[in-house]
CSV table of C-alpha atoms and ligand atoms in Angstrom, one decimal:
chain,number,residue,atom,x,y,z
A,94,LYS,CA,0.0,0.0,0.0
A,95,GLY,CA,3.1,2.2,0.2
A,96,ARG,CA,2.1,3.8,3.5
A,97,ASP,CA,5.1,5.1,5.5
A,98,ASP,CA,3.5,4.5,8.9
A,99,GLY,CA,4.6,0.9,9.1
A,100,ILE,CA,1.5,-0.7,7.7
A,101,GLY,CA,2.9,-1.5,4.3
A,102,GLY,CA,3.5,-4.9,2.8
A,103,SER,CA,6.4,-5.8,5.2
A,104,PHE,CA,5.2,-4.7,8.6
A,105,ASP,CA,7.6,-2.7,10.7
A,106,PHE,CA,6.2,-3.0,14.2
A,107,GLU,CA,8.7,-0.7,16.0
A,108,ARG,CA,7.9,2.0,13.5
A,109,TYR,CA,4.2,1.5,13.9
A,110,MET,CA,4.5,1.7,17.7
A,111,SER,CA,6.6,4.8,17.7
A,112,VAL,CA,4.5,6.6,15.1
A,113,ARG,CA,1.2,5.8,16.9
A,114,ALA,CA,2.7,6.5,20.4
A,115,ALA,CA,4.0,9.9,19.2
A,116,ALA,CA,0.6,10.8,17.8
A,117,VAL,CA,-1.0,9.8,21.1
A,118,HIS,CA,1.6,11.8,23.0
A,119,ASP,CA,0.8,14.9,20.9
A,120,ALA,CA,-2.9,14.4,21.3
A,121,LEU,CA,-2.5,14.1,25.1
A,122,ASP,CA,-0.5,17.3,25.1
A,123,ARG,CA,-3.3,19.1,23.3
A,124,ALA,CA,-6.0,17.5,25.5
A,125,LEU,CA,-4.4,18.9,28.6
A,126,PRO,CA,-3.2,22.5,28.1
A,127,LEU,CA,-2.0,24.4,31.2
A,128,GLY,CA,-4.9,26.1,33.0
A,129,LEU,CA,-5.8,27.2,36.5
A,130,PRO,CA,-5.1,26.1,39.2
A,131,GLU,CA,-1.7,25.8,37.6
A,132,ARG,CA,-0.4,23.3,40.1
A,133,LEU,CA,-3.3,20.8,39.3
A,134,TYR,CA,-2.6,21.0,35.6
A,135,GLU,CA,1.1,20.8,36.1
A,136,SER,CA,0.7,17.7,38.2
A,137,MET,CA,-1.6,16.0,35.7
A,138,ARG,CA,0.7,16.9,32.7
A,139,TYR,CA,3.8,15.7,34.7
A,140,SER,CA,2.5,12.1,34.9
A,141,VAL,CA,0.5,11.9,31.6
A,142,LEU,CA,3.4,13.3,29.5
A,143,ALA,CA,6.1,11.3,31.3
A,144,GLY,CA,6.1,8.7,28.7
A,145,GLY,CA,5.4,5.0,29.2
A,146,LYS,CA,5.0,2.4,26.6
A,147,ARG,CA,1.5,3.6,25.5
A,148,VAL,CA,0.4,0.1,25.0
A,149,ARG,CA,-3.3,0.8,25.9
A,150,PRO,CA,-3.8,3.7,23.5
A,151,VAL,CA,-2.0,1.9,20.7
A,152,LEU,CA,-4.3,-1.1,21.3
A,153,ALA,CA,-7.3,1.2,20.9
A,154,VAL,CA,-6.0,2.7,17.7
A,155,ALA,CA,-5.0,-0.7,16.3
A,156,ALA,CA,-8.4,-2.2,17.0
A,157,CYS,CA,-10.1,0.7,15.3
A,158,GLU,CA,-7.9,0.1,12.3
A,159,LEU,CA,-8.6,-3.6,12.5
A,160,VAL,CA,-12.3,-3.1,11.8
A,161,GLY,CA,-11.5,-0.8,8.8
A,162,CYS,CA,-11.7,2.7,10.3
A,163,ASP,CA,-9.1,5.4,10.2
A,164,SER,CA,-6.9,5.7,13.3
A,165,ALA,CA,-7.9,9.4,13.8
A,166,ALA,CA,-11.4,8.3,15.0
A,167,ALA,CA,-9.8,6.5,17.9
A,168,THR,CA,-7.6,9.3,19.2
A,169,PRO,CA,-10.0,10.6,21.9
A,170,VAL,CA,-10.7,7.1,23.2
A,171,ALA,CA,-6.9,6.4,23.1
A,172,CYS,CA,-6.2,9.5,25.1
A,173,ALA,CA,-9.0,8.7,27.6
A,174,VAL,CA,-7.7,5.2,28.3
A,175,GLU,CA,-4.1,6.5,28.9
A,176,MET,CA,-5.5,9.2,31.3
A,177,ILE,CA,-7.3,6.4,33.2
A,178,HIS,CA,-4.2,4.3,33.2
A,179,THR,CA,-2.1,7.2,34.4
A,180,MET,CA,-4.4,8.1,37.2
A,181,SER,CA,-4.3,4.5,38.4
A,182,LEU,CA,-0.5,4.7,38.5
A,183,ILE,CA,-0.6,8.1,40.4
A,184,HIS,CA,-2.9,6.6,43.1
A,185,ASP,CA,-1.1,3.3,43.1
A,186,ASP,CA,2.2,5.0,44.1
A,187,MET,CA,0.7,7.0,47.0
A,188,PRO,CA,1.7,6.1,50.6
A,189,CYS,CA,-1.8,4.6,51.3
A,190,MET,CA,-1.3,2.2,48.4
A,191,ASP,CA,2.0,0.8,47.3
A,192,ASP,CA,4.1,3.8,48.5
A,193,ASP,CA,6.5,4.0,45.5
A,194,SER,CA,8.7,7.0,45.1
A,195,LEU,CA,9.7,6.4,41.5
A,196,ARG,CA,7.5,6.1,38.4
A,197,ARG,CA,8.4,6.1,34.7
A,198,GLY,CA,12.0,7.0,35.7
A,199,ARG,CA,11.2,10.0,37.8
A,200,PRO,CA,9.8,10.9,41.2
A,201,SER,CA,6.2,9.7,41.7
A,202,ASN,CA,3.6,12.4,41.4
A,203,HIS,CA,3.0,12.7,45.2
A,204,VAL,CA,6.8,13.0,45.7
A,205,ALA,CA,7.0,15.9,43.2
A,206,PHE,CA,3.7,17.6,44.0
A,207,GLY,CA,2.6,16.4,47.5
A,208,GLU,CA,-0.2,14.0,48.4
A,209,PHE,CA,-3.3,16.0,48.1
A,210,THR,CA,-2.4,17.4,44.7
A,211,ALA,CA,-1.5,13.9,43.5
A,212,LEU,CA,-4.8,12.5,44.7
A,213,LEU,CA,-6.8,15.3,43.0
A,214,ALA,CA,-4.7,15.1,39.8
A,215,GLY,CA,-5.7,11.5,39.6
A,216,ASP,CA,-9.4,12.3,40.3
A,217,ALA,CA,-9.3,15.1,37.7
A,218,LEU,CA,-7.7,12.8,35.1
A,219,LEU,CA,-10.4,10.2,35.6
A,220,ALA,CA,-13.1,12.8,35.0
A,221,LEU,CA,-11.2,14.4,32.1
A,222,ALA,CA,-10.9,11.0,30.4
A,223,PHE,CA,-14.7,10.8,30.0
A,224,GLU,CA,-15.2,14.5,29.2
A,225,HIS,CA,-12.5,14.4,26.6
A,226,MET,CA,-13.8,11.3,25.0
A,227,ALA,CA,-17.4,12.6,24.8
A,228,ARG,CA,-16.4,15.9,23.3
A,229,GLY,CA,-13.7,14.5,21.0
A,230,CYS,CA,-15.8,11.8,19.5
A,231,ALA,CA,-18.7,14.2,18.9
A,232,GLU,CA,-16.3,16.7,17.2
A,233,LEU,CA,-15.1,13.9,14.9
A,234,GLY,CA,-18.7,12.9,14.0
A,235,VAL,CA,-18.5,9.4,15.7
A,236,PRO,CA,-22.1,8.2,16.0
A,237,ALA,CA,-23.3,8.9,19.5
A,238,GLU,CA,-24.4,5.3,20.2
A,239,ARG,CA,-20.8,4.1,19.6
A,240,THR,CA,-19.4,6.7,22.0
A,241,LEU,CA,-22.0,5.8,24.7
A,242,ARG,CA,-21.1,2.1,24.3
A,243,ALA,CA,-17.4,2.9,24.6
A,244,VAL,CA,-18.0,5.1,27.7
A,245,ALA,CA,-19.8,2.3,29.4
A,246,GLU,CA,-17.0,-0.1,28.5
A,247,LEU,CA,-14.2,2.1,29.9
A,248,GLY,CA,-16.3,3.1,33.0
A,249,SER,CA,-16.8,-0.6,33.9
A,250,ALA,CA,-13.1,-1.4,33.3
A,251,ALA,CA,-11.9,1.5,35.5
A,252,GLY,CA,-14.3,0.9,38.4
A,253,THR,CA,-16.2,-1.9,39.9
A,254,GLY,CA,-15.8,-4.2,36.9
A,255,GLY,CA,-12.1,-3.7,36.7
A,256,VAL,CA,-9.2,-1.7,38.1
A,257,ALA,CA,-10.7,-0.5,41.4
A,258,ALA,CA,-12.1,-3.9,42.2
A,259,GLY,CA,-8.8,-5.6,41.3
A,260,GLN,CA,-6.8,-3.2,43.5
A,261,VAL,CA,-9.1,-3.7,46.5
A,262,ALA,CA,-8.8,-7.5,46.1
A,263,ASP,CA,-5.0,-7.1,45.8
A,264,LYS,CA,-4.6,-4.9,48.9
A,265,ALA,CA,-7.0,-7.1,50.9
A,266,ASN,CA,-5.0,-10.2,50.2
A,267,GLU,CA,-1.6,-8.6,50.8
A,268,GLY,CA,0.5,-10.9,53.0
A,269,LEU,CA,-2.1,-13.7,52.8
A,270,PRO,CA,-1.7,-17.0,51.0
A,271,VAL,CA,-3.4,-16.5,47.6
A,272,SER,CA,-4.9,-19.2,45.4
A,273,LEU,CA,-4.4,-19.3,41.7
A,274,ALA,CA,-8.1,-18.4,41.2
A,275,MET,CA,-7.6,-15.3,43.4
A,276,LEU,CA,-4.4,-14.3,41.6
A,277,GLU,CA,-6.3,-14.6,38.3
A,278,TYR,CA,-9.2,-12.5,39.7
A,279,ILE,CA,-6.8,-9.8,40.8
A,280,HIS,CA,-4.9,-9.6,37.5
A,281,VAL,CA,-8.0,-9.9,35.2
A,282,HIS,CA,-9.5,-6.9,37.1
A,283,LYS,CA,-6.5,-4.8,37.9
A,284,THR,CA,-4.6,-5.1,34.7
A,285,ALA,CA,-6.4,-7.1,31.9
A,286,ARG,CA,-9.8,-5.4,32.0
A,287,LEU,CA,-8.4,-2.0,31.1
A,288,LEU,CA,-6.3,-3.4,28.2
A,289,GLU,CA,-9.4,-5.3,27.1
A,290,ALA,CA,-11.5,-2.1,27.3
A,291,ALA,CA,-8.9,-0.2,25.3
A,292,ALA,CA,-9.1,-2.6,22.4
A,293,VAL,CA,-12.8,-3.1,22.6
A,294,SER,CA,-13.5,0.6,22.7
A,295,GLY,CA,-11.3,1.2,19.7
A,296,ALA,CA,-13.3,-1.5,17.8
A,297,ILE,CA,-16.6,0.0,18.9
A,298,ILE,CA,-15.6,3.5,17.8
A,299,GLY,CA,-14.3,2.1,14.5
A,300,GLY,CA,-17.8,0.6,13.8
A,301,GLY,CA,-16.9,-3.1,14.3
A,302,ASP,CA,-19.9,-5.5,14.3
A,303,ASP,CA,-20.7,-7.5,17.5
A,304,ALA,CA,-18.8,-10.6,16.3
A,305,GLU,CA,-15.7,-8.5,15.6
A,306,ILE,CA,-16.0,-6.7,18.9
A,307,GLU,CA,-16.2,-10.0,20.8
A,308,SER,CA,-13.2,-11.4,18.9
A,309,VAL,CA,-11.2,-8.3,19.8
A,310,ARG,CA,-12.4,-8.7,23.5
A,311,ARG,CA,-11.1,-12.3,23.6
A,312,TYR,CA,-7.9,-11.3,21.9
A,313,ALA,CA,-7.4,-8.5,24.4
A,314,ARG,CA,-8.3,-10.6,27.4
A,315,CYS,CA,-5.5,-13.0,26.6
A,316,ILE,CA,-3.0,-10.3,26.0
A,317,GLY,CA,-4.1,-8.5,29.2
A,318,LEU,CA,-3.3,-11.6,31.3
A,319,LEU,CA,-0.2,-12.3,29.2
A,320,PHE,CA,1.0,-8.8,30.1
A,321,GLN,CA,0.8,-9.7,33.8
A,322,VAL,CA,2.3,-13.2,33.5
A,323,VAL,CA,5.2,-11.8,31.6
A,324,ASP,CA,5.6,-8.9,34.2
A,325,ASP,CA,5.7,-11.5,37.0
A,326,VAL,CA,8.3,-13.6,35.2
A,327,LEU,CA,10.4,-10.5,34.4
A,328,ASP,CA,10.1,-9.3,38.0
A,329,MET,CA,11.2,-12.7,39.4
A,330,THR,CA,14.1,-13.2,36.9
A,331,SER,CA,15.4,-9.6,37.4
A,332,THR,CA,14.9,-9.8,41.2
A,333,SER,CA,17.0,-13.0,41.4
A,334,GLU,CA,19.7,-11.3,39.4
A,335,GLN,CA,19.8,-8.3,41.7
A,336,LEU,CA,21.1,-9.0,45.2
A,337,GLY,CA,20.4,-6.6,48.0
A,338,LYS,CA,17.0,-5.2,46.8
A,339,THR,CA,15.8,-2.0,48.3
A,340,ALA,CA,13.4,-2.0,51.3
A,341,GLY,CA,10.6,-1.0,48.9
A,342,LYS,CA,11.0,-4.2,46.9
A,343,ASP,CA,11.2,-6.4,50.1
A,344,VAL,CA,7.5,-5.5,50.7
A,345,GLU,CA,6.8,-7.2,47.4
A,346,ALA,CA,8.7,-10.3,48.6
A,347,ASP,CA,5.5,-12.0,49.9
A,348,LYS,CA,3.3,-10.9,46.9
A,349,ALA,CA,1.8,-13.8,45.0
A,350,THR,CA,2.9,-14.1,41.4
A,351,TYR,CA,2.4,-16.6,38.6
A,352,PRO,CA,6.0,-18.0,38.8
A,353,LYS,CA,5.7,-18.3,42.5
A,354,LEU,CA,2.5,-20.3,42.3
A,355,LEU,CA,3.2,-22.2,39.1
A,356,GLY,CA,7.0,-22.2,38.8
A,357,VAL,CA,8.9,-20.2,36.2
A,358,ASP,CA,8.7,-22.9,33.5
A,359,GLN,CA,4.9,-23.3,33.9
A,360,ALA,CA,4.4,-19.6,34.0
A,361,ARG,CA,6.3,-19.3,30.7
A,362,ALA,CA,4.2,-22.1,29.2
A,363,TYR,CA,1.0,-20.3,30.3
A,364,ALA,CA,2.3,-17.1,28.6
A,365,ALA,CA,2.9,-19.1,25.4
A,366,GLU,CA,-0.6,-20.5,25.5
A,367,LEU,CA,-2.1,-17.1,26.0
A,368,LEU,CA,-0.1,-15.8,23.0
A,369,THR,CA,-1.4,-18.6,20.8
A,370,MET,CA,-5.0,-18.0,21.9
A,371,ALA,CA,-4.7,-14.3,21.3
A,372,GLU,CA,-3.3,-14.8,17.8
A,373,ALA,CA,-6.0,-17.3,17.0
A,374,GLU,CA,-8.7,-14.6,17.6
A,375,LEU,CA,-7.1,-12.5,14.8
A,376,GLU,CA,-7.4,-15.2,12.1
A,377,GLY,CA,-10.9,-14.1,11.0
A,378,PHE,CA,-9.6,-10.6,10.1
A,379,ASP,CA,-7.8,-9.3,7.1
A,380,ALA,CA,-4.1,-10.3,7.6
A,381,ASP,CA,-2.7,-6.8,6.9
A,382,ARG,CA,-5.1,-5.0,9.1
A,383,ALA,CA,-4.5,-7.6,11.9
A,384,ALA,CA,-0.6,-7.2,11.7
A,385,PRO,CA,-0.3,-4.5,14.3
A,386,LEU,CA,-2.3,-6.5,16.9
A,387,ARG,CA,-0.5,-9.7,16.1
A,388,HIS,CA,2.9,-7.9,16.6
A,389,LEU,CA,1.6,-6.2,19.7
A,390,ALA,CA,0.8,-9.5,21.3
A,391,ARG,CA,4.3,-10.8,20.5
A,392,PHE,CA,5.8,-7.5,21.8
A,393,ILE,CA,4.0,-8.1,25.1
A,394,ALA,CA,5.1,-11.7,25.2
A,395,TYR,CA,8.7,-11.2,24.4
A,396,ARG,CA,9.4,-7.8,26.0
A,397,GLN,CA,12.4,-7.6,28.3
A,398,HIS,CA,11.3,-4.8,30.7
B,243,LIG,C1,-8.8,3.4,38.0
B,243,LIG,C2,-10.8,4.2,39.4
B,243,LIG,C3,-9.4,3.7,39.3
B,243,LIG,C4,-8.7,3.5,40.5
B,243,LIG,C5,-7.3,3.2,40.6
B,243,LIG,C6,-4.6,2.5,42.4
B,243,LIG,C7,-5.6,1.7,41.7
B,243,LIG,C8,-7.1,2.1,41.7
B,243,LIG,C9,-5.2,0.7,40.9
B,243,LIG,C10,-3.9,0.2,40.6
B,243,LIG,C11,-3.8,-0.3,39.2
B,243,LIG,C12,-2.4,-0.7,38.8
B,243,LIG,C13,-1.3,0.2,39.1
B,243,LIG,C14,-2.3,-1.8,38.1
B,243,LIG,C15,-1.0,-2.2,37.5
B,243,LIG,C16,-1.2,-2.1,36.0
B,243,LIG,C17,0.2,-2.2,35.3
B,243,LIG,C18,0.6,-3.5,34.8
B,243,LIG,C19,0.9,-1.1,35.2
B,243,LIG,C20,2.1,-1.0,34.4
B,243,LIG,O1,1.7,-0.8,33.0
B,243,LIG,P1,2.7,-0.4,31.9
B,243,LIG,O2,3.9,-1.4,32.0
B,243,LIG,O3,3.2,1.0,32.3
B,243,LIG,O4,2.0,-0.3,30.6
B,243,LIG,P2,3.7,2.2,31.4
B,243,LIG,O5,4.4,3.2,32.3
B,243,LIG,O6,4.6,1.7,30.3
B,243,LIG,O7,2.4,2.9,30.9
């Protein structure tokens, strides 16, 4: 097709990721201009524009393209999902949660701005996500019923049907023996649901039919869990390589993980199975259009950090 964005005959995934992630970064920058009170805006921009892999927004864009729509239509929903993800990181780092002082290579939001500003920046980002999506989709002429459906999808994934529920279960089980079923519940809700909602919302906004949307959901559910299993394996392998971990990491020592419950080899085998299942869900789609999501699944499976 001669496109220079990595979607040509031979697919260049790194280029696709960097072009799409840069577009999302610019859109986030525009979505969040400085305003008053300045400190609130600065705190929100500090975390949103700090970088990160941008996996969730790229998933939304790629799913929108998968169902045959232009990537631009998915920009507001891609920004919304990254705002929700970022607010969950801000709150997760606070002293009442995981008490982490570093995030995305710099001081956590509450370290840089203080606790109450960090808390409110997170709250404001969650609210802005839905405001931005509603306004942005309307401006682009996305049919309102698609936007409404995507709003419900993201709302559930952020709250009682996803991240907040998963985090409560995670905190409530801290230091307790955790079954594989509970570990799966925590990760499905805390991590996989938002990745799933990112992809599903992109497919909804792009005008996918119900069968396509459900295929995208099953694909994304697999890569959401895959993301966590790989994270756990990477954590364990890097932890065993680094002697004398910091006190902060010692708290994590009694945290249940897939390699601890299954063993590293079994956890890796589970990751391979999830990757196979994710790729199978893409078989019904045009191969060129499915290339970004196929490579994204492999990127998640084989990433080293
Ligand atoms: C969302 C309403 C709402 C509340 C938040 C604090 C909290 C409740 C939840 C914690 C959620 C959390 C931090 C889950 C972990 C998700 C995860 C795997 C984060 C790392 O994602 P990456 O690797 O990070 O994509 P980057 O920085 O690359 O974006």
